[in-house]
Each structure stands twice: as structure tokens, then as C-alpha cells.
Coordinates of N, CA and C in Angstrom, one line a residue:
M1 N -30.8 -18.9 -16.6 CA -29.8 -18.1 -17.1 C -29.3 -17.0 -16.1
I2 N -30.3 -16.4 -15.5 CA -30.0 -15.4 -14.5 C -29.2 -16.0 -13.3
E3 N -29.6 -17.2 -12.9 CA -28.9 -17.8 -11.8 C -27.4 -18.1 -12.2
F4 N -27.2 -18.5 -13.4 CA -25.8 -18.8 -13.9 C -25.0 -17.5 -13.8
F5 N -25.6 -16.4 -14.3 CA -24.9 -15.1 -14.3 C -24.6 -14.6 -12.9
L6 N -25.6 -14.8 -12.0 CA -25.3 -14.4 -10.6 C -24.2 -15.2 -10.0
Y7 N -24.3 -16.5 -10.2 CA -23.2 -17.4 -9.7 C -21.8 -17.0 -10.3
A8 N -21.8 -16.7 -11.6 CA -20.5 -16.3 -12.2 C -20.0 -15.0 -11.6
V9 N -20.9 -14.1 -11.3 CA -20.4 -12.8 -10.7 C -19.9 -13.1 -9.3
L10 N -20.7 -13.8 -8.5 CA -20.2 -14.1 -7.2 C -18.9 -14.9 -7.2
F11 N -18.8 -15.8 -8.1 CA -17.5 -16.6 -8.2 C -16.3 -15.6 -8.5
A12 N -16.6 -14.7 -9.5 CA -15.5 -13.8 -9.9 C -15.2 -12.8 -8.7
L13 N -16.2 -12.4 -8.0 CA -15.9 -11.5 -6.8 C -15.1 -12.2 -5.8
A14 N -15.6 -13.4 -5.4 CA -14.9 -14.2 -4.4 C -13.5 -14.6 -4.9
G15 N -13.4 -15.0 -6.2 CA -12.1 -15.4 -6.7 C -11.0 -14.3 -6.7
T16 N -11.4 -13.1 -7.0 CA -10.4 -12.0 -7.0 C -10.0 -11.7 -5.5
Y17 N -11.0 -11.7 -4.6 CA -10.7 -11.5 -3.2 C -9.7 -12.6 -2.7
A18 N -10.0 -13.8 -3.0 CA -9.2 -14.9 -2.5 C -7.8 -14.9 -3.1
Y19 N -7.7 -14.6 -4.4 CA -6.4 -14.5 -5.0 C -5.6 -13.4 -4.4
A20 N -6.2 -12.2 -4.2 CA -5.4 -11.1 -3.7 C -5.0 -11.4 -2.3
G21 N -5.8 -12.0 -1.5 CA -5.4 -12.4 -0.1 C -4.4 -13.5 -0.1
W22 N -4.4 -14.4 -1.0 CA -3.4 -15.5 -1.0 C -2.1 -15.0 -1.5
Q23 N -2.1 -14.1 -2.5 CA -0.9 -13.5 -3.1 C -0.2 -12.5 -2.1
T24 N -0.9 -11.7 -1.4 CA -0.3 -10.6 -0.6 C -0.7 -10.6 0.8
A25 N -2.0 -10.3 1.0 CA -2.6 -10.2 2.4 C -4.1 -10.1 2.3
P26 N -4.8 -10.6 3.2 CA -6.3 -10.4 3.2 C -6.6 -8.9 3.4
W27 N -7.7 -8.5 2.8 CA -8.2 -7.1 3.0 C -8.7 -7.0 4.5
V28 N -8.0 -6.1 5.2 CA -8.5 -5.7 6.5 C -8.5 -4.2 6.6
P29 N -9.7 -3.6 6.6 CA -9.7 -2.1 6.6 C -8.9 -1.5 7.8
T30 N -8.1 -0.5 7.4 CA -7.3 0.1 8.4 C -8.1 1.2 9.2
R31 N -8.0 1.1 10.5 CA -8.7 2.0 11.3 C -8.2 3.5 11.2
K32 N -9.0 4.4 11.4 CA -8.7 5.8 11.1 C -7.4 6.3 11.9
H33 N -7.3 5.9 13.2 CA -6.1 6.4 13.9 C -4.8 5.7 13.4
H34 N -4.9 4.5 12.8 CA -3.7 3.9 12.2 C -3.4 4.6 10.9
V35 N -4.4 5.1 10.1 CA -4.2 5.9 8.9 C -3.5 7.1 9.3
D36 N -3.9 7.8 10.3 CA -3.3 9.1 10.8 C -1.9 8.8 11.2
R37 N -1.6 7.7 11.9 CA -0.2 7.4 12.4 C 0.7 7.2 11.1
A38 N 0.2 6.5 10.1 CA 1.0 6.2 8.9 C 1.3 7.5 8.2
M39 N 0.3 8.4 8.1 CA 0.5 9.7 7.4 C 1.6 10.5 8.2
R40 N 1.5 10.5 9.5 CA 2.5 11.3 10.3 C 3.9 10.7 10.1
L41 N 4.0 9.4 10.2 CA 5.3 8.7 10.2 C 5.9 8.9 8.8
A42 N 5.1 8.9 7.7 CA 5.6 9.1 6.4 C 5.8 10.6 6.0
D43 N 5.3 11.5 6.8 CA 5.4 12.9 6.6 C 4.8 13.3 5.2
V44 N 3.5 12.7 5.0 CA 2.8 13.0 3.7 C 2.3 14.4 3.7
K45 N 2.6 15.2 2.7 CA 2.2 16.6 2.6 C 2.0 16.9 1.1
S46 N 1.7 18.2 0.8 CA 1.6 18.6 -0.5 C 2.9 18.4 -1.3
G47 N 2.7 17.9 -2.5 CA 3.9 17.6 -3.3 C 4.4 16.2 -3.2
T48 N 4.0 15.5 -2.2 CA 4.4 14.1 -2.0 C 3.8 13.2 -3.1
V49 N 4.5 12.3 -3.6 CA 3.9 11.2 -4.5 C 3.8 10.0 -3.6
F50 N 2.5 9.5 -3.4 CA 2.2 8.5 -2.5 C 1.6 7.3 -3.2
A51 N 2.0 6.1 -2.9 CA 1.5 4.9 -3.5 C 1.1 3.8 -2.4
D52 N -0.1 3.3 -2.5 CA -0.5 2.3 -1.6 C -0.6 1.0 -2.4
L53 N 0.2 0.0 -2.1 CA 0.3 -1.2 -2.9 C -0.6 -2.2 -2.2
G54 N -1.8 -2.5 -2.8 CA -2.8 -3.3 -2.2 C -3.7 -2.4 -1.3
C55 N -4.3 -1.4 -2.0 CA -4.9 -0.3 -1.3 C -6.3 -0.6 -0.6
G56 N -6.8 -1.8 -0.9 CA -8.1 -2.1 -0.2 C -9.2 -1.1 -0.6
D57 N -9.8 -0.5 0.4 CA -10.9 0.4 0.1 C -10.4 1.9 -0.1
G58 N -9.1 2.1 -0.2 CA -8.6 3.3 -0.6 C -8.5 4.4 0.4
R59 N -8.7 4.1 1.7 CA -8.7 5.1 2.7 C -7.4 5.8 2.9
L60 N -6.2 5.1 2.7 CA -4.9 5.8 2.8 C -4.7 6.6 1.6
V61 N -5.1 6.2 0.5 CA -5.0 7.0 -0.8 C -5.8 8.3 -0.6
H62 N -7.0 8.2 0.0 CA -7.9 9.3 0.2 C -7.2 10.3 1.2
E63 N -6.7 9.8 2.3 CA -6.1 10.7 3.3 C -4.8 11.3 2.7
A64 N -4.0 10.6 2.0 CA -2.8 11.2 1.4 C -3.2 12.3 0.4
A65 N -4.2 12.1 -0.4 CA -4.6 13.1 -1.3 C -5.2 14.3 -0.6
R66 N -5.9 14.1 0.5 CA -6.5 15.1 1.3 C -5.4 16.0 1.8
K67 N -4.2 15.5 2.1 CA -3.1 16.2 2.6 C -2.3 16.9 1.5
G68 N -2.8 16.8 0.2 CA -2.1 17.4 -0.9 C -1.2 16.6 -1.7
A69 N -1.0 15.3 -1.4 CA -0.2 14.4 -2.1 C -0.8 14.0 -3.4
T70 N 0.0 13.6 -4.4 CA -0.5 12.9 -5.6 C -0.6 11.4 -5.1
A71 N -1.7 10.9 -5.0 CA -1.9 9.6 -4.4 C -2.4 8.5 -5.4
R72 N -1.8 7.4 -5.3 CA -2.2 6.3 -6.2 C -2.4 5.0 -5.4
G73 N -3.4 4.3 -5.7 CA -3.7 3.0 -5.1 C -3.7 1.9 -6.1
Y74 N -3.3 0.7 -5.7 CA -3.3 -0.5 -6.6 C -4.0 -1.6 -5.9
E75 N -5.0 -2.2 -6.6 CA -5.8 -3.2 -6.0 C -6.3 -4.1 -7.1
I76 N -6.4 -5.5 -6.7 CA -7.0 -6.4 -7.7 C -8.2 -7.1 -7.2
A77 N -8.5 -7.0 -5.9 CA -9.8 -7.6 -5.4 C -10.9 -6.6 -5.8
I78 N -11.9 -7.2 -6.4 CA -13.0 -6.3 -7.0 C -13.8 -5.5 -6.0
V79 N -14.2 -6.1 -4.9 CA -15.0 -5.4 -3.9 C -14.3 -4.2 -3.3
P80 N -13.1 -4.5 -2.7 CA -12.3 -3.3 -2.2 C -12.0 -2.3 -3.3
L81 N -11.7 -2.8 -4.5 CA -11.4 -1.8 -5.6 C -12.5 -0.9 -5.8
L82 N -13.7 -1.5 -5.9 CA -14.9 -0.6 -6.2 C -15.2 0.4 -5.0
L83 N -14.9 -0.1 -3.8 CA -15.0 0.8 -2.6 C -14.0 1.9 -2.7
A84 N -12.8 1.6 -3.1 CA -11.7 2.6 -3.3 C -12.0 3.6 -4.4
V85 N -12.5 3.1 -5.5 CA -12.9 4.0 -6.6 C -14.0 5.0 -6.1
W86 N -15.0 4.4 -5.4 CA -16.1 5.2 -4.9 C -15.6 6.3 -3.9
R87 N -14.8 5.8 -2.9 CA -14.3 6.7 -1.9 C -13.5 7.9 -2.5
N88 N -12.8 7.7 -3.6 CA -11.9 8.7 -4.2 C -12.5 9.3 -5.4
R89 N -13.7 9.1 -5.7 CA -14.3 9.5 -7.0 C -14.2 11.1 -7.2
R90 N -14.3 11.8 -6.1 CA -14.3 13.3 -6.2 C -12.9 13.9 -5.8
V91 N -11.9 13.1 -5.7 CA -10.6 13.6 -5.3 C -9.7 13.6 -6.5
P92 N -9.4 14.8 -7.0 CA -8.7 14.9 -8.3 C -7.3 14.4 -8.2
N93 N -6.6 14.5 -7.1 CA -5.2 14.0 -7.0 C -5.1 12.6 -6.5
A94 N -6.2 11.8 -6.5 CA -6.2 10.4 -6.1 C -6.6 9.6 -7.3
R95 N -5.9 8.5 -7.5 CA -6.2 7.6 -8.6 C -6.1 6.2 -8.2
I96 N -7.1 5.4 -8.5 CA -7.1 3.9 -8.1 C -6.9 3.1 -9.4
H97 N -6.0 2.2 -9.3 CA -5.6 1.4 -10.5 C -6.0 -0.1 -10.2
F98 N -6.7 -0.7 -11.2 CA -7.0 -2.1 -11.1 C -5.8 -2.8 -11.7
R99 N -4.8 -3.0 -10.8 CA -3.5 -3.5 -11.3 C -2.8 -4.2 -10.1
S100 N -2.1 -5.2 -10.3 CA -1.4 -5.9 -9.3 C -0.3 -5.0 -8.8
L101 N 0.0 -5.1 -7.5 CA 1.1 -4.4 -6.9 C 2.5 -4.7 -7.6
W102 N 2.6 -5.9 -8.2 CA 3.8 -6.3 -8.8 C 4.0 -5.5 -10.1
N103 N 2.9 -4.9 -10.6 CA 3.0 -4.1 -11.9 C 2.8 -2.6 -11.6
A104 N 2.9 -2.2 -10.4 CA 2.8 -0.8 -10.0 C 4.0 0.0 -10.5
E105 N 3.7 1.2 -11.0 CA 4.8 2.1 -11.4 C 5.3 2.9 -10.2
L106 N 6.6 2.7 -9.8 CA 7.1 3.3 -8.6 C 8.2 4.3 -8.8
R107 N 8.6 4.5 -10.0 CA 9.8 5.3 -10.3 C 9.8 6.7 -9.7
N108 N 8.7 7.4 -9.6 CA 8.7 8.7 -9.1 C 8.0 8.9 -7.8
V109 N 7.9 7.7 -7.1 CA 7.1 7.7 -5.8 C 8.0 8.1 -4.7
D110 N 7.5 9.0 -3.8 CA 8.2 9.4 -2.6 C 7.9 8.5 -1.4
V111 N 6.7 8.0 -1.3 CA 6.2 7.2 -0.1 C 5.4 6.0 -0.6
V112 N 5.8 4.8 -0.2 CA 5.1 3.6 -0.5 C 4.6 3.0 0.8
Y113 N 3.3 2.7 0.8 CA 2.7 2.1 2.0 C 2.3 0.6 1.7
L114 N 2.7 -0.3 2.6 CA 2.4 -1.7 2.4 C 1.8 -2.4 3.6
F115 N 0.7 -3.1 3.4 CA 0.2 -4.1 4.4 C 0.3 -5.4 3.7
L116 N 1.4 -6.1 3.9 CA 1.6 -7.4 3.2 C 2.0 -8.4 4.2
M117 N 1.6 -9.7 4.0 CA 2.2 -10.8 4.7 C 3.7 -10.9 4.5
P118 N 4.4 -11.4 5.5 CA 5.9 -11.4 5.4 C 6.4 -12.0 4.1
K119 N 5.8 -13.1 3.6 CA 6.3 -13.7 2.4 C 6.2 -12.8 1.2
A120 N 5.0 -12.1 1.1 CA 4.8 -11.2 0.0 C 5.7 -9.9 0.1
A121 N 5.9 -9.5 1.4 CA 6.8 -8.3 1.6 C 8.2 -8.7 1.2
H122 N 8.7 -9.9 1.5 CA 10.0 -10.3 1.1 C 10.1 -10.3 -0.4
R123 N 9.1 -10.8 -1.1 CA 9.1 -10.8 -2.6 C 9.1 -9.4 -3.2
I124 N 8.5 -8.4 -2.6 CA 8.4 -7.1 -3.2 C 9.7 -6.3 -3.0
K125 N 10.5 -6.7 -2.1 CA 11.7 -5.9 -1.7 C 12.6 -5.6 -2.9
A126 N 12.8 -6.6 -3.8 CA 13.6 -6.3 -5.0 C 13.0 -5.2 -5.9
K127 N 11.7 -5.2 -6.1 CA 11.1 -4.2 -6.9 C 11.2 -2.8 -6.2
L128 N 11.1 -2.8 -4.9 CA 11.2 -1.5 -4.2 C 12.7 -1.0 -4.3
E129 N 13.6 -1.9 -4.1 CA 15.0 -1.5 -4.2 C 15.4 -1.1 -5.6
Q130 N 14.9 -1.7 -6.6 CA 15.2 -1.3 -8.0 C 14.5 -0.1 -8.5
E131 N 13.2 0.1 -8.1 CA 12.5 1.2 -8.7 C 12.4 2.5 -7.9
L132 N 12.5 2.4 -6.6 CA 12.3 3.6 -5.8 C 13.6 4.5 -5.8
K133 N 13.4 5.8 -5.8 CA 14.5 6.7 -5.9 C 15.2 6.8 -4.5
S134 N 16.4 7.3 -4.5 CA 17.1 7.5 -3.2 C 16.3 8.5 -2.3
G135 N 16.1 8.1 -1.1 CA 15.4 9.0 -0.1 C 13.9 8.6 0.0
A136 N 13.4 7.8 -0.9 CA 12.0 7.3 -0.8 C 11.8 6.6 0.5
V137 N 10.6 6.7 1.0 CA 10.2 6.1 2.3 C 9.2 4.9 2.0
V138 N 9.5 3.9 2.7 CA 8.6 2.7 2.7 C 8.0 2.5 4.1
I139 N 6.7 2.5 4.2 CA 6.0 2.3 5.5 C 5.3 0.9 5.4
T140 N 5.6 0.1 6.4 CA 4.9 -1.2 6.5 C 4.1 -1.2 7.7
Y141 N 3.0 -1.9 7.6 CA 2.1 -2.0 8.7 C 2.0 -3.5 9.2
V142 N 2.2 -3.7 10.5 CA 2.2 -4.9 11.2 C 3.5 -5.7 11.2
W143 N 4.0 -6.0 10.0 CA 5.2 -6.8 9.9 C 6.4 -6.0 9.4
P144 N 7.6 -6.2 9.9 CA 8.8 -5.5 9.4 C 9.3 -6.2 8.1
M145 N 10.1 -5.4 7.4 CA 10.7 -5.9 6.2 C 12.0 -6.7 6.6
E146 N 12.0 -8.0 6.3 CA 13.1 -8.9 6.7 C 14.4 -8.4 5.9
G147 N 15.5 -8.2 6.7 CA 16.7 -7.8 6.1 C 16.9 -6.3 6.1
W148 N 15.9 -5.5 6.3 CA 16.0 -4.0 6.4 C 16.0 -3.6 7.8
T149 N 16.7 -2.5 8.1 CA 16.6 -1.9 9.5 C 15.7 -0.7 9.4
A150 N 14.7 -0.7 10.3 CA 13.8 0.5 10.3 C 14.5 1.7 10.8
E151 N 14.2 2.8 10.1 CA 14.6 4.1 10.5 C 13.9 4.6 11.7
E152 N 12.6 4.2 11.8 CA 11.7 4.6 12.9 C 10.6 3.5 13.0
E153 N 10.2 3.3 14.2 CA 9.0 2.5 14.5 C 8.0 3.2 15.3
D154 N 6.7 3.1 14.9 CA 5.6 3.7 15.6 C 4.9 2.5 16.3
A155 N 5.0 2.4 17.6 CA 4.4 1.3 18.3 C 3.7 1.8 19.6
L156 N 2.5 2.3 19.4 CA 1.7 2.8 20.6 C 1.4 1.5 21.4
H157 N 1.3 1.7 22.7 CA 1.1 0.6 23.6 C -0.2 -0.1 23.2
G158 N 0.0 -1.4 23.0 CA -1.2 -2.3 22.6 C -1.7 -2.1 21.2
E159 N -1.0 -1.4 20.4 CA -1.4 -1.2 19.0 C -0.4 -1.9 18.0
L160 N -0.9 -2.1 16.8 CA 0.0 -2.7 15.8 C 1.1 -1.8 15.4
K161 N 2.2 -2.3 15.0 CA 3.4 -1.4 14.7 C 3.3 -1.0 13.3
L162 N 3.9 0.2 13.1 CA 4.2 0.7 11.8 C 5.8 0.9 11.7
Y163 N 6.3 0.5 10.6 CA 7.8 0.6 10.4 C 8.1 1.5 9.2
K164 N 9.1 2.4 9.4 CA 9.5 3.3 8.4 C 10.9 3.0 7.9
Y165 N 11.1 2.8 6.6 CA 12.3 2.5 6.0 C 12.6 3.6 5.0
R166 N 13.9 4.0 4.8 CA 14.3 4.9 3.8 C 15.2 4.2 2.8
I167 N 15.0 4.4 1.5 CA 15.8 3.8 0.5 C 17.1 4.7 0.4
D168 N 18.3 4.1 0.5 CA 19.5 4.9 0.5 C 20.0 5.0 -1.0
V169 N 21.1 5.8 -1.1 CA 21.6 6.1 -2.5 C 22.0 4.8 -3.3
R170 N 22.2 3.7 -2.6 CA 22.6 2.5 -3.3 C 21.3 1.7 -3.7
G171 N 20.2 2.2 -3.3 CA 18.9 1.5 -3.6 C 18.6 0.4 -2.6
Y172 N 19.2 0.4 -1.4 CA 18.9 -0.6 -0.4 C 18.2 0.1 0.8
G173 N 17.4 -0.7 1.5 CA 16.7 -0.2 2.7 C 17.8 0.2 3.7
V174 N 17.4 1.1 4.6 CA 18.3 1.5 5.7 C 18.9 0.4 6.4
G175 N 20.2 0.5 6.6 CA 20.9 -0.6 7.4 C 21.6 -1.6 6.4
R176 N 21.3 -1.5 5.1 CA 22.0 -2.4 4.2 C 23.1 -1.7 3.4
G177 N 24.0 -2.4 2.9 CA 25.1 -1.9 2.1 C 26.2 -1.4 3.0
E178 N 27.3 -1.0 2.4 CA 28.5 -0.6 3.1 C 28.7 0.8 2.9

């Protein structure tokens, strides 16, 4: 009976991790200097409402909250989720949600951070365009948002790129609309 329970737990852990990776992107912990680059590019500060869609172990949520932002992370893979909850357990302005990024509440968010495979990023664009307010910033790590023009790119020599997009008054990424 104990063996069955252990196998069931292992299957559930592996299943949520595989599902999250297949739906959006595999969990790859973001290195500290990339976290710092993202915070600088997004200009995260006190009063900012920050959301990390697919927050992994919550390190960006933690850093945004440390800078004074109200920070939220959304994750469905159990192991990274538990790490995120643990990392942010004593941070009053950080909250980790066991929720799919497709169900994240974005209506009052100032900055959204994404590390998604291109197919998932393309799928989430409509949600971002519909729910984010004018002037909101979207930061993507590694891959650009197809069809949007970046307001700024952070591309240190030999490093992975960060892309900054701003939602305009018509609800489209920079470079879209007339």
C-alpha cells in the first residue's frame, strides 16, 4: 500500500511538471543576473503590480516584492510551486497561486513577465491584449512575441535576450494598430 501511494505521488509530481512544460515551457531556473536585468528593464518599483505567468520557483516574484511591488506568481507544476511558496513565505506583498497562466487575473497588472515557448506565447497574446491596461509592460525572456514590436531589447553579449513590450491605448503591443 505504501509503495502504491509513493508511486501515485511521484506520478502526480512528474505529471504536473510534464503538463506544465508541454503546455508552456519547461521549468528552467532564471539566473540572478537575468532576474536583475528583467527588473531593470521593467522598472519594477514600489507600487508596481507584477505578475509572473509560469513563475517556477518564484524568484522573480520574490525580487519584485523585495523592490516594493505587489507581486503574484502563477504555477501549476507542483515541485516549482512548492519552492515558490517556500521562497516567498515571509514576503507579505508576494503571493503564489496554484493556477494556470490561462486563468491568471491580469486586469490591474502593470508588468507581466513571461518565459514561454513561442507557441504558448502566441496563444497568450490575446489574453494580454484583452486584459492588460494601456501602458502595461510585458517582458519576455529568450523569445520575442510574434507580431509585436519590442519597445526595448536587453541583449548583453553572449546572453539570452529580454524583450520589453508596452500595451498601447488600443490594447495592442507596441507597433500594432494604426
